[in-house]
Short mmCIF file of C-alpha atoms and ligand atoms in Angstrom, two decimals:
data_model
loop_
_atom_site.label_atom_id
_atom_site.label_comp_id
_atom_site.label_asym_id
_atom_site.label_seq_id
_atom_site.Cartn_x
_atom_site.Cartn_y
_atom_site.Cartn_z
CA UNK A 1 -24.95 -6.78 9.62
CA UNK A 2 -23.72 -7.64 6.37
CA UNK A 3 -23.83 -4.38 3.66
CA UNK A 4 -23.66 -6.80 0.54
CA UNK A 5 -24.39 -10.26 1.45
CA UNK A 6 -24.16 -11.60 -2.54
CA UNK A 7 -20.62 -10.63 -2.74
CA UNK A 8 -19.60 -10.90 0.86
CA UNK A 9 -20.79 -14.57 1.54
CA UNK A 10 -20.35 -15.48 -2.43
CA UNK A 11 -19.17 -18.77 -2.48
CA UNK A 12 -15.33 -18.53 -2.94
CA UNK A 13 -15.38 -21.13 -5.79
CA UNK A 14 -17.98 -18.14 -7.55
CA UNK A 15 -15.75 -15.39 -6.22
CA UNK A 16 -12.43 -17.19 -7.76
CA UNK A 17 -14.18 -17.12 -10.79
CA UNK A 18 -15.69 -13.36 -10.55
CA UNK A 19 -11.47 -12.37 -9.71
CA UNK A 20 -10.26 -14.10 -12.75
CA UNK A 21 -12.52 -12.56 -15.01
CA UNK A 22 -11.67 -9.15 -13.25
CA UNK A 23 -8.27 -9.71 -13.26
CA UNK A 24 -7.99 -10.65 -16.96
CA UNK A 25 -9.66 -7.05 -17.71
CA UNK A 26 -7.51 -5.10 -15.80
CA UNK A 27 -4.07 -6.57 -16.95
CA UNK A 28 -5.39 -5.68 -20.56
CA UNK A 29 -6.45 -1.97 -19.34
CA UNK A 30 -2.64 -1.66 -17.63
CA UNK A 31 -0.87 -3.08 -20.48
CA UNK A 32 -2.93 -0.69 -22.87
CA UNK A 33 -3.07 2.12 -21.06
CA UNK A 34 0.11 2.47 -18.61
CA UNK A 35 3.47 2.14 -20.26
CA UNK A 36 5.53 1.59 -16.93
CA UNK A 37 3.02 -1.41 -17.06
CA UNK A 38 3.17 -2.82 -20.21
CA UNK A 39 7.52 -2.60 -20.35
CA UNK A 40 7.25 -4.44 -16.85
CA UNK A 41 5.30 -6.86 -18.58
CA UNK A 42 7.38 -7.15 -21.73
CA UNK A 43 10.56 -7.30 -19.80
CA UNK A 44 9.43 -10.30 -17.96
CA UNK A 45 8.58 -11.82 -21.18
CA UNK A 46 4.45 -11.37 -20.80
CA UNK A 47 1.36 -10.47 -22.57
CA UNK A 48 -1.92 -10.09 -20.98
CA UNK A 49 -3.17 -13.45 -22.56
CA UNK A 50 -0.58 -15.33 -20.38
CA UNK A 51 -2.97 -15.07 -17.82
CA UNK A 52 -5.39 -17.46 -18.03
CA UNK A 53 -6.02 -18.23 -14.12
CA UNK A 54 -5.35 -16.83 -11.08
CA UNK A 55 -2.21 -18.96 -10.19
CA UNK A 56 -0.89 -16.27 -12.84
CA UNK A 57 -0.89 -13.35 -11.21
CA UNK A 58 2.05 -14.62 -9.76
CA UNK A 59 3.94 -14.34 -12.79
CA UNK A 60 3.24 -10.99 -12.80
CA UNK A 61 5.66 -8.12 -11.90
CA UNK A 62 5.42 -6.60 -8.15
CA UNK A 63 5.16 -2.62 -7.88
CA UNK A 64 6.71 -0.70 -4.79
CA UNK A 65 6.44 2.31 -3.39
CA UNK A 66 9.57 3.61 -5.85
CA UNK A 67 7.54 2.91 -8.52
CA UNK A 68 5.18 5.35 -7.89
CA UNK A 69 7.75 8.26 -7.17
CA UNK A 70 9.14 7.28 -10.04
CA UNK A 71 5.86 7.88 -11.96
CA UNK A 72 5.14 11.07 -10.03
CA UNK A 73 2.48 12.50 -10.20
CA UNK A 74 0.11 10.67 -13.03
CA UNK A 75 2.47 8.46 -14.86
CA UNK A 76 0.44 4.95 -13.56
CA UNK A 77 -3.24 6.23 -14.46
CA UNK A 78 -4.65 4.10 -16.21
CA UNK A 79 -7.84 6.15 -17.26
CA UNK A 80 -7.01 9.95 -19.11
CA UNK A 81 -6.85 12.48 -16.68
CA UNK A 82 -10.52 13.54 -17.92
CA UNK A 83 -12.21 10.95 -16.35
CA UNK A 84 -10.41 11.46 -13.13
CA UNK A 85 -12.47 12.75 -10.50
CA UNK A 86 -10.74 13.22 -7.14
CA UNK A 87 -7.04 13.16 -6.31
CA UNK A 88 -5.65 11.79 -2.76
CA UNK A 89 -2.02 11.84 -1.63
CA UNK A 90 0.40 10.54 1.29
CA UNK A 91 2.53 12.25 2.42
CA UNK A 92 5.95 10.18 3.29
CA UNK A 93 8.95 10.88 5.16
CA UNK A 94 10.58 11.88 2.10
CA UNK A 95 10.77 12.91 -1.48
CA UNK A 96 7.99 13.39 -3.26
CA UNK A 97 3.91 12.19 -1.83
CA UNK A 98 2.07 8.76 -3.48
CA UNK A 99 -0.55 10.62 -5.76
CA UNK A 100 -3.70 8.42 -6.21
CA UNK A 101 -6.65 8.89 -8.72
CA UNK A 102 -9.90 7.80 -8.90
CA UNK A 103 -12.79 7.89 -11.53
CA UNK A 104 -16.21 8.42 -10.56
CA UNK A 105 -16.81 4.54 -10.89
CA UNK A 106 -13.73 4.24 -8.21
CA UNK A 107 -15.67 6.50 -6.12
CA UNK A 108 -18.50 4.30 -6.23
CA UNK A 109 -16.59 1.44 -5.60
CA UNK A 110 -14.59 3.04 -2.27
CA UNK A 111 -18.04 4.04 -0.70
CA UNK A 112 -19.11 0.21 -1.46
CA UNK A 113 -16.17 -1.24 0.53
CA UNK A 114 -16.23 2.05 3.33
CA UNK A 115 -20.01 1.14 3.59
CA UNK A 116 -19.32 -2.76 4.24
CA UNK A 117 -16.84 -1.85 7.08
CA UNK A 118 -19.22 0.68 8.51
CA UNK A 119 -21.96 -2.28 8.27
CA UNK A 120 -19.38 -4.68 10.21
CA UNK A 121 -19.14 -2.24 13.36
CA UNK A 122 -23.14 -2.62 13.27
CA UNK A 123 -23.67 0.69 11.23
CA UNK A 124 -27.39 1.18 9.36
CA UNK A 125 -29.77 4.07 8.60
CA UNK A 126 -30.25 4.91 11.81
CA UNK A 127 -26.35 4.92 12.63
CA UNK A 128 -24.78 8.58 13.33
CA UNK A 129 -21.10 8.69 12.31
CA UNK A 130 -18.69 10.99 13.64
CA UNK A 131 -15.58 11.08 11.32
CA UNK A 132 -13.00 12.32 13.27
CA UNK A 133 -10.37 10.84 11.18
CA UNK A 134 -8.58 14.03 9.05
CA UNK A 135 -10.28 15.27 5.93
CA UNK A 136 -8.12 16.17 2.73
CA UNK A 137 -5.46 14.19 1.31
CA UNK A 138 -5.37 11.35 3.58
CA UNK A 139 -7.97 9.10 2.63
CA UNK A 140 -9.24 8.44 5.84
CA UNK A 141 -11.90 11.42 5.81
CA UNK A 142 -13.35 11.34 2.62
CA UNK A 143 -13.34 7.49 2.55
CA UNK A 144 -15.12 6.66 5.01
CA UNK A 145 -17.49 9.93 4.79
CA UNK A 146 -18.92 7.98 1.64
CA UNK A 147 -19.45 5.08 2.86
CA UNK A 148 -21.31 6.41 5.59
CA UNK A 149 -24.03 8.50 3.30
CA UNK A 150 -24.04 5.76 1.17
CA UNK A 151 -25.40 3.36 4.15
CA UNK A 152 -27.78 6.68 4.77
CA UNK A 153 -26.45 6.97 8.23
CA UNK A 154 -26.08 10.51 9.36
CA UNK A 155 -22.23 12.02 8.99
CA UNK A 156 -20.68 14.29 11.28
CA UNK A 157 -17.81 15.11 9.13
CA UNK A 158 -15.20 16.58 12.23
CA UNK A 159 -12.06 15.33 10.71
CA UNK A 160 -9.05 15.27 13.39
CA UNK A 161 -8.47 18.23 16.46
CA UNK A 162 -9.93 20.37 18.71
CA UNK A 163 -10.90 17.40 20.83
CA UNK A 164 -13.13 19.72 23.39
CA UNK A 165 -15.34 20.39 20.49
CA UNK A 166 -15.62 17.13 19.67
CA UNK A 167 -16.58 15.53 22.42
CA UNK A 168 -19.29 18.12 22.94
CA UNK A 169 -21.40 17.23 19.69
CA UNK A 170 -20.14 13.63 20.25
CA UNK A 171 -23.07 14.37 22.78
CA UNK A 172 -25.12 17.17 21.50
CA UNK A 173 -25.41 15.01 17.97
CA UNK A 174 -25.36 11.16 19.68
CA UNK A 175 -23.01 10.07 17.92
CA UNK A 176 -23.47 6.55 17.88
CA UNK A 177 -19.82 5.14 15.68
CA UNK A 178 -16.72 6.98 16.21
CA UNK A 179 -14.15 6.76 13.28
CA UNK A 180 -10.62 7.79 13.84
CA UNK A 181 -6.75 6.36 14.77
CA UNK A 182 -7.12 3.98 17.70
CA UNK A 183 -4.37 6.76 19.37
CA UNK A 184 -7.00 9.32 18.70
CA UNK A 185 -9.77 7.40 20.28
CA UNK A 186 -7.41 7.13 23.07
CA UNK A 187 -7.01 10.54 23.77
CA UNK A 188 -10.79 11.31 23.26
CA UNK A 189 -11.39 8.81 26.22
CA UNK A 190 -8.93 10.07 28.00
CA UNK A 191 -10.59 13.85 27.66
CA UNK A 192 -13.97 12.22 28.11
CA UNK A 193 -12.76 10.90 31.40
CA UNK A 194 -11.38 13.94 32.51
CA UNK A 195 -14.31 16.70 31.59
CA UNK A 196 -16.30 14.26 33.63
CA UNK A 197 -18.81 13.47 31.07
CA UNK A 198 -21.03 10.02 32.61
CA UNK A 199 -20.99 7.33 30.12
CA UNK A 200 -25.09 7.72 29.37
CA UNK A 201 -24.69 11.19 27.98
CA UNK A 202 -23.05 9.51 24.96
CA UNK A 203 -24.55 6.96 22.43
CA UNK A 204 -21.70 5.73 21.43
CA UNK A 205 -21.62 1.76 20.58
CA UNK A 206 -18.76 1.28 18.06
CA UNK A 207 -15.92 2.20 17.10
CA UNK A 208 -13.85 1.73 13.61
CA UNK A 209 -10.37 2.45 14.30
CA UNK A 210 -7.25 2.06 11.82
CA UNK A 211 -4.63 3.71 9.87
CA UNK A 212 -2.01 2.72 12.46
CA UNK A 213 -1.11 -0.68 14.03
CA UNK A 214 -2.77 -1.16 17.04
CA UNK A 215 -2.81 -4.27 19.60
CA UNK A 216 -5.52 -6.66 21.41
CA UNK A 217 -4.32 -4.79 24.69
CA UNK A 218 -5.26 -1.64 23.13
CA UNK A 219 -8.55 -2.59 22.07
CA UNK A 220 -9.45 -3.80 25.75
CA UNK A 221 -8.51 -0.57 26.95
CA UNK A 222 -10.37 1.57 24.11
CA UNK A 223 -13.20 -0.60 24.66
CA UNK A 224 -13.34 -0.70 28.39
CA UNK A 225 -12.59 3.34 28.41
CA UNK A 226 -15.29 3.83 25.96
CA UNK A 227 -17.41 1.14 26.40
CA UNK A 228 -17.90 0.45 22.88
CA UNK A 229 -17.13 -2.61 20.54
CA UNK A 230 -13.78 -1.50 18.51
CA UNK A 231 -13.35 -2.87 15.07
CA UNK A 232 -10.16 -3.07 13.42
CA UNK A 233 -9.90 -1.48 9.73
CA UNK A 234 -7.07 -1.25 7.36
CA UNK A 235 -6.20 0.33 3.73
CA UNK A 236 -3.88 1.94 2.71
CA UNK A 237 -3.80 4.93 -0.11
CA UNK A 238 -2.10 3.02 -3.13
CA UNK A 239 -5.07 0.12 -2.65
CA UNK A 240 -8.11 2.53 -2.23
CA UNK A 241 -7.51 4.39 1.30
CA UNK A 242 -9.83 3.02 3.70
CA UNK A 243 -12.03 -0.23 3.42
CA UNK A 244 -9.53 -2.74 1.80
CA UNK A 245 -10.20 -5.27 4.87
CA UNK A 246 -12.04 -5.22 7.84
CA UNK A 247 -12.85 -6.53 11.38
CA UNK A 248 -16.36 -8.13 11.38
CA UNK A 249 -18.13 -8.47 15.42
CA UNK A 250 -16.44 -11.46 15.65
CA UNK A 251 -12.89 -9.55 15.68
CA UNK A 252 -10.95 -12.51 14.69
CA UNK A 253 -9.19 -10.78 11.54
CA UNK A 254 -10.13 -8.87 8.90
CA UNK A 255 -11.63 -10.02 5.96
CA UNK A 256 -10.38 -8.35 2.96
CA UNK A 257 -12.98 -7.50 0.12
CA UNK A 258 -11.93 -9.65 -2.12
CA UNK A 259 -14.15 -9.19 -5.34
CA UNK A 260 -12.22 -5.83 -5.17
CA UNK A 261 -8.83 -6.80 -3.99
CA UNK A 262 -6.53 -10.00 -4.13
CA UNK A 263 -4.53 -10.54 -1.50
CA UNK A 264 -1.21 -12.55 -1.53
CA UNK A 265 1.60 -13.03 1.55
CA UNK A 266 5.05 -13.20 0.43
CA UNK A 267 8.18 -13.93 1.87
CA UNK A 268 9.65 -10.15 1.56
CA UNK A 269 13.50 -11.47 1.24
CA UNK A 270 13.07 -14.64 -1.85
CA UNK A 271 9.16 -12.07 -2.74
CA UNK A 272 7.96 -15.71 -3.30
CA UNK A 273 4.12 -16.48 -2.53
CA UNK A 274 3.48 -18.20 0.95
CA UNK A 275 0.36 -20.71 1.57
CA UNK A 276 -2.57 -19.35 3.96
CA UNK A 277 -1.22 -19.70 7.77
CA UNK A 278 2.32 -18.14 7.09
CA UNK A 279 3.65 -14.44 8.56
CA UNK A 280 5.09 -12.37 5.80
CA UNK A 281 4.26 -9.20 3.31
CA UNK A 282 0.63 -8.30 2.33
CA UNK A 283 0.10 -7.56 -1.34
CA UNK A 284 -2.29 -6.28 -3.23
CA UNK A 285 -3.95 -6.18 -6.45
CA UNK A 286 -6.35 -4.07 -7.31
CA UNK A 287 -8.89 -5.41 -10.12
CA UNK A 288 -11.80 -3.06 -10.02
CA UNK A 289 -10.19 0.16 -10.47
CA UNK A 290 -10.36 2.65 -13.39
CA UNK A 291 -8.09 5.70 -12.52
CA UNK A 292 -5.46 4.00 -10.24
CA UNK A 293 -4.94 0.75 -10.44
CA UNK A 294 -2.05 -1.55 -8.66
CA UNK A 295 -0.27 -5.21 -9.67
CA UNK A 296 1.01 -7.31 -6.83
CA UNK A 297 1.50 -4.17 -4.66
CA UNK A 298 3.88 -4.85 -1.71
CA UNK A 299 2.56 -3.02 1.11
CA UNK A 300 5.61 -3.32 3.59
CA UNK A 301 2.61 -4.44 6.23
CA UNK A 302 3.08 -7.90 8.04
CA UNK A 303 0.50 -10.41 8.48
CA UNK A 304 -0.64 -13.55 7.90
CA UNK A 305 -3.66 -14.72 5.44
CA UNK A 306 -6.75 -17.22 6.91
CA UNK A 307 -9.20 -18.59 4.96
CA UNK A 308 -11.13 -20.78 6.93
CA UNK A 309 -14.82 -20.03 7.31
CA UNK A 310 -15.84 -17.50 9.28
CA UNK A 311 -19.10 -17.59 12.14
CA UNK A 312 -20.55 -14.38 10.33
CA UNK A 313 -20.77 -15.96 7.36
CA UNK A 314 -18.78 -13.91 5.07
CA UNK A 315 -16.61 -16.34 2.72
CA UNK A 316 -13.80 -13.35 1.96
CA UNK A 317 -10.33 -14.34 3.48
CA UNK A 318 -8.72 -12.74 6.54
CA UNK A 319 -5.96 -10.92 7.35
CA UNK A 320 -4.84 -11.13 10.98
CA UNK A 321 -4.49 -7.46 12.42
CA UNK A 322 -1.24 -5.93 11.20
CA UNK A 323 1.87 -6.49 13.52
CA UNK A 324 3.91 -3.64 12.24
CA UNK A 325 5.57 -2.35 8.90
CA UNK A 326 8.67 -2.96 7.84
CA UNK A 327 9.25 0.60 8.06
CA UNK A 328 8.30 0.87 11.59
CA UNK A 329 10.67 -1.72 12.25
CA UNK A 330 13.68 -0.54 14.29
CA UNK A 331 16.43 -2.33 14.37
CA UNK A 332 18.54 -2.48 17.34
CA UNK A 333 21.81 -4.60 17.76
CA UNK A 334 20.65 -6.83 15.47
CA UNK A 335 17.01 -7.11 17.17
CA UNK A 336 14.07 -6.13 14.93
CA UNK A 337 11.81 -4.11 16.91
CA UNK A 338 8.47 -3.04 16.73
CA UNK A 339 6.44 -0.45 18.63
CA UNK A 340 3.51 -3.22 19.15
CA UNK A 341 5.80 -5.06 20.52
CA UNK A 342 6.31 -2.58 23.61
CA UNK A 343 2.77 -1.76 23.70
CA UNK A 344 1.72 -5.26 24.22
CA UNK A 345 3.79 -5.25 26.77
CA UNK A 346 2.92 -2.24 28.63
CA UNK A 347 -0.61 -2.76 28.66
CA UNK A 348 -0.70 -6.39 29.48
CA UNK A 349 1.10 -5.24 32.51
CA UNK A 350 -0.99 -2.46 32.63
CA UNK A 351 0.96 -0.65 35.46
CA UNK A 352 1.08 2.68 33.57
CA UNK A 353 -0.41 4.49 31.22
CA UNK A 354 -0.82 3.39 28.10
CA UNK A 355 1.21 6.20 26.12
CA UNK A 356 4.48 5.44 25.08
CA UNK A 357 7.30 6.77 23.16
CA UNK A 358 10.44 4.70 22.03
CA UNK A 359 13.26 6.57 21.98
CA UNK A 360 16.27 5.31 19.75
CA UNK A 361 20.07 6.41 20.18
CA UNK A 362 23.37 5.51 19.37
CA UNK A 363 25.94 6.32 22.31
CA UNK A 364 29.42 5.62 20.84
CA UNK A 365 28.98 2.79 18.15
CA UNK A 366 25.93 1.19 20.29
CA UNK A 367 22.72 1.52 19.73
CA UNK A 368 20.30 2.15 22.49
CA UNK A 369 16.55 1.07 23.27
CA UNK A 370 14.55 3.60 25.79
CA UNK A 371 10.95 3.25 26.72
CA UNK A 372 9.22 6.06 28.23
CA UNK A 373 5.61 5.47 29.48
CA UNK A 374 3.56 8.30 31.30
CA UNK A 375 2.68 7.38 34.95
CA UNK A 376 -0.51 8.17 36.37
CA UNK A 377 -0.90 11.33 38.80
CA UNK A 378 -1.09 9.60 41.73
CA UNK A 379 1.87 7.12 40.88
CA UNK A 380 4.05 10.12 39.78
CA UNK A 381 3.96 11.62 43.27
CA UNK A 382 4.53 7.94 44.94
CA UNK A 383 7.97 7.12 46.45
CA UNK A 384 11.14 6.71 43.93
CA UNK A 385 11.19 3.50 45.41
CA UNK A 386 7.82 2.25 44.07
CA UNK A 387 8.17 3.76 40.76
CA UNK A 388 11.54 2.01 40.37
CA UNK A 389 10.27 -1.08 40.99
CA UNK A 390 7.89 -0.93 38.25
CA UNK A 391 10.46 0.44 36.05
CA UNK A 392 12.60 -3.21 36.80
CA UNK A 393 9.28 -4.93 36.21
CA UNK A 394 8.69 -3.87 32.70
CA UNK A 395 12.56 -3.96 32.07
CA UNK A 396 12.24 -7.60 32.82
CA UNK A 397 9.06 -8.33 30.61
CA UNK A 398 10.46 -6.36 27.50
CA UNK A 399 13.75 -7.67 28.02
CA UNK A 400 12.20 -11.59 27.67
CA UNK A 401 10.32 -10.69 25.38
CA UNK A 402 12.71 -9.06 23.10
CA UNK A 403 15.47 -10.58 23.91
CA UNK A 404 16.92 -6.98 24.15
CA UNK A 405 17.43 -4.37 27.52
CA UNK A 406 15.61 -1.16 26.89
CA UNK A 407 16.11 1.35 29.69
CA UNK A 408 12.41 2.25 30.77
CA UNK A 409 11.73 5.65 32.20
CA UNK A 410 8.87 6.38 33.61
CA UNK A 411 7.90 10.06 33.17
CA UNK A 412 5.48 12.76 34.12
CA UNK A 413 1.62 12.56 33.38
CA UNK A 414 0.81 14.27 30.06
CA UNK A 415 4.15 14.37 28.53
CA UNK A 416 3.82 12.47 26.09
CA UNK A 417 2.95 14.06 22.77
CA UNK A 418 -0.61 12.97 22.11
CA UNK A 419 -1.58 11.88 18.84
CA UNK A 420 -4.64 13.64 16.50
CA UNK A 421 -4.17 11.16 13.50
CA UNK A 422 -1.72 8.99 13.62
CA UNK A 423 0.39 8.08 16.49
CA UNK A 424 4.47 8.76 16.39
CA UNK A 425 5.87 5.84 18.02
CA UNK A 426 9.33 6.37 17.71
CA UNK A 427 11.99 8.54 17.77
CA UNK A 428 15.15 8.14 16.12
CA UNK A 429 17.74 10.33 17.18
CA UNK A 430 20.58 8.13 15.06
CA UNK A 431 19.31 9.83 11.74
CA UNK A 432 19.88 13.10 13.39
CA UNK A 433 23.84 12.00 13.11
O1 LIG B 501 -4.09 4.92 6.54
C1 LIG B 501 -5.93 4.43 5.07
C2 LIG B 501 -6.82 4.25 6.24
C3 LIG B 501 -7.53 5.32 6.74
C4 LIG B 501 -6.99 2.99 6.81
C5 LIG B 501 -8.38 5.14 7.80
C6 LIG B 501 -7.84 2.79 7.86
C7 LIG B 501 -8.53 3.87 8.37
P1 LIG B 501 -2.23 5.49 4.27
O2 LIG B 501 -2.13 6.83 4.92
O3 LIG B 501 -1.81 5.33 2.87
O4 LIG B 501 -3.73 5.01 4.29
O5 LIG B 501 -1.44 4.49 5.20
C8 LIG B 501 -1.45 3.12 4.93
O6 LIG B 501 -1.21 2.55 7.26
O7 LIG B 501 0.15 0.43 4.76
C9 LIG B 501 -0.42 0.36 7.13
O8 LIG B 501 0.96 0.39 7.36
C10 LIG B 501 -1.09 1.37 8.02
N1 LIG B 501 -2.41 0.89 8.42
C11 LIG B 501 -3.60 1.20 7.90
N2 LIG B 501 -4.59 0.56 8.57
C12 LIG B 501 -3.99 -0.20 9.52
C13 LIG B 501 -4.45 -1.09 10.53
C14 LIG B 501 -4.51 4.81 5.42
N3 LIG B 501 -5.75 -1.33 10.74
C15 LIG B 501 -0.67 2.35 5.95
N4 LIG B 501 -3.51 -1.71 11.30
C16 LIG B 501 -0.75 0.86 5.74
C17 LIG B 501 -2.20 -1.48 11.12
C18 LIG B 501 -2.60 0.00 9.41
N5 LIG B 501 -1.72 -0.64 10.21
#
């Protein structure tokens, strides 16, 4: 099901053409409107009528994250705080949150892209939507809560928790898509599985899952738990929140709307622009929006850009699912690390559970990789003997894989912290020091 098939199967000579003329109008609304903007500009030597195509957006200053502390909390709107209609924020490890606006037209826009990625997972009139992803700041809620009355498909607006409850009017209501982290989903299978319910009390048939990097493994095992097709979404605050890019049934990347948003991959050590097929930093720029918009906005996610045609017959370009951000990214004796890594891993071997922690450490001047992964009842209570072996086995796998020995300890069913929103993969105990 495509939600808007004029702009989603446009033909991309059209759609270049639609971009530049959007592009032009926002570098002109920056430059008037946002002074961080316009001294960027001015520093690097540019006005808005140097560019004339869209091979010069690359002249164009990058923002980062700093920028936007910097500016906290309105200091990039580009539209007068009068106009702005709804404020979201993320929180971040430290200092002060990302504070994003939006206009009523921005509104408008957000429940057109949250409405396409609802339509991808198969979502219509008839659709009922449980949102369990959380409600307030985080954009997640709201976002997709639009786009789902905006399709005129029913919305159960749960937000994240009380996972009993949910899974009772995930029945009572037939719920038919589920919308939440893919290590929420997880959990809700795993208390589906466990309060016994049979797989026809529940209408379920899709899922849209995002907000936290997630692998193929783990969509077999959400989809074979839940028996559902799970669609891969991404977005991120600072671009819109949810519906920037998403899975379509064919789940071979995500397309990215991009008569909203123009994607670019750079290499995040030279920052210069890499051709379609090559593995570096998504950014972003945003050239519909009013309140809040972004220029070449390095996201810190990795992936890679595709724009071959697509079987569904949406012409946008696709991003291949997320691998990790750089912030994710542990670093271990030299070895860049990421959680997907481990979870590929684990669930390709699939001789555990698949929750994991990674636990980080520094003993003297070393640093130290340990994996714990949950074991199942019935293995927990098996001979040391057994569960050492498969300790060695997934030693082995991670070890070739990473190049890197990570003790792996196996521990206790239900130990492991599970996850409401989004999943905490790591923990450092070197910042501790
Ligand atoms: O997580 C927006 C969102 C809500 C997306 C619901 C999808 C579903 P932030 O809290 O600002 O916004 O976090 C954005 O989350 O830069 C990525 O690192 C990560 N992320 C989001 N979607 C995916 C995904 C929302 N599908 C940050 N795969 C982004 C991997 C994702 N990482």
């Amino acid at each position: 099901m495509i939600w808007n098939r004029p702009m989603e199967t446009m033909a991309r000579k059209e759609l270049q053409a639609l971009q530049l003329q959007r592009l032009k109008a926002l570098v002109e609304r920056v430059y008037h409107n946002v002074p961080a903007y316009r001294e960027k500009m001015q520093a690097a030597g540019l006005t808005p009528r140097d560019v004339q195509s869209l091979e010069d957006l690359r002249r164009l200053p990058f923002t980062v994250k700093q920028d936007l502390r910097d500016h906290y909390p309105y200091g990039l709107f580009a539209a007068p705080m009068r106009e702005i209609v709804r404020v979201h924020a993320s929180s971040g490890t430290t200092g002060n949150p990302i504070v994003v606006g939006y206009t009523r037209r921005d509104l408008d826009t957000w429940s057109e892209v949250t409405a396409r990625t609802l339509a991808c997972a198969g979502a219509d009139a008839d659709a009922v939507v449980q949102v369990s992803y959380g409600y307030g700041l985080f954009t997640g809620g709201l976002g997709i809560h639009y786009g789902a009355e905006k399709i005129g498909a029913t919305v159960v607006p749960m937000s994240g928790g009380n996972t009993q409850r949910q899974i009772k009017l995930m029945q009572d209501f037939g719920a038919t898509i589920l919308a939440c982290t893919p290590s929420y989903a997880l959990y809700l299978a795993e208390a589906i599985q466990e309060m016994k319910i049979p797989r026809e009390k529940l209408r379920l048939k899709a899922g849209i899952f995002g907000a936290e990097p997630w692998t193929e493994e783990m969509r077999r095992e959400l989809e074979y738990r839940l028996q559902i097709m799970a669609i891969d979404i991404y977005g991120l605050s600072e671009v819109i929140g949810p519906g920037v890019a998403s899975e379509c049934p064919v789940k071979n990347g995500l397309h990215i709307f991009e008569d909203h948003f123009i994607p670019e991959i750079i290499d995040p050590e030279t920052e210069q622009p890499l051709p379609y097929g090559e593995k570096g930093e998504l950014v972003f720029t945003t050239i519909t929006k009013e309140g809040f918009p972004v220029i070449r906005y390095r996201t810190r996610d990795i992936s890679v850009l595709h724009a071959e045609p697509c079987p569904c017959g949406r012409t946008h370009v696709r991003m291949e699912k997320v691998s990790g951000r750089s912030d994710d990214m542990i670093i271990i004796r030299g070895v860049n690390v990421f959680p997907s890594q481990v979870e590929s891993v684990l669930l390709k071997l699939g001789l555990t559970e698949p929750h994991y922690v990674l636990v980080v450490d520094r003993v003297g001047s070393l640093d130290t990789l340990e994996v714990w992964v949950e074991v199942s009842d019935k293995l927990f209570s098996d001979e040391v003997r057994n569960l050492e072996k498969i300790e060695r086995t997934i030693q082995r796998e991670l070890e070739s894989l990473l190049g890197l020995t990570a003790r792996v300890r196996l521990v206790e069913p239900k130990s492991i912290e599970r996850s409401e929103g989004k999943a905490k993969r790591v923990i450092d105990r070197r910042k501790k020091q």
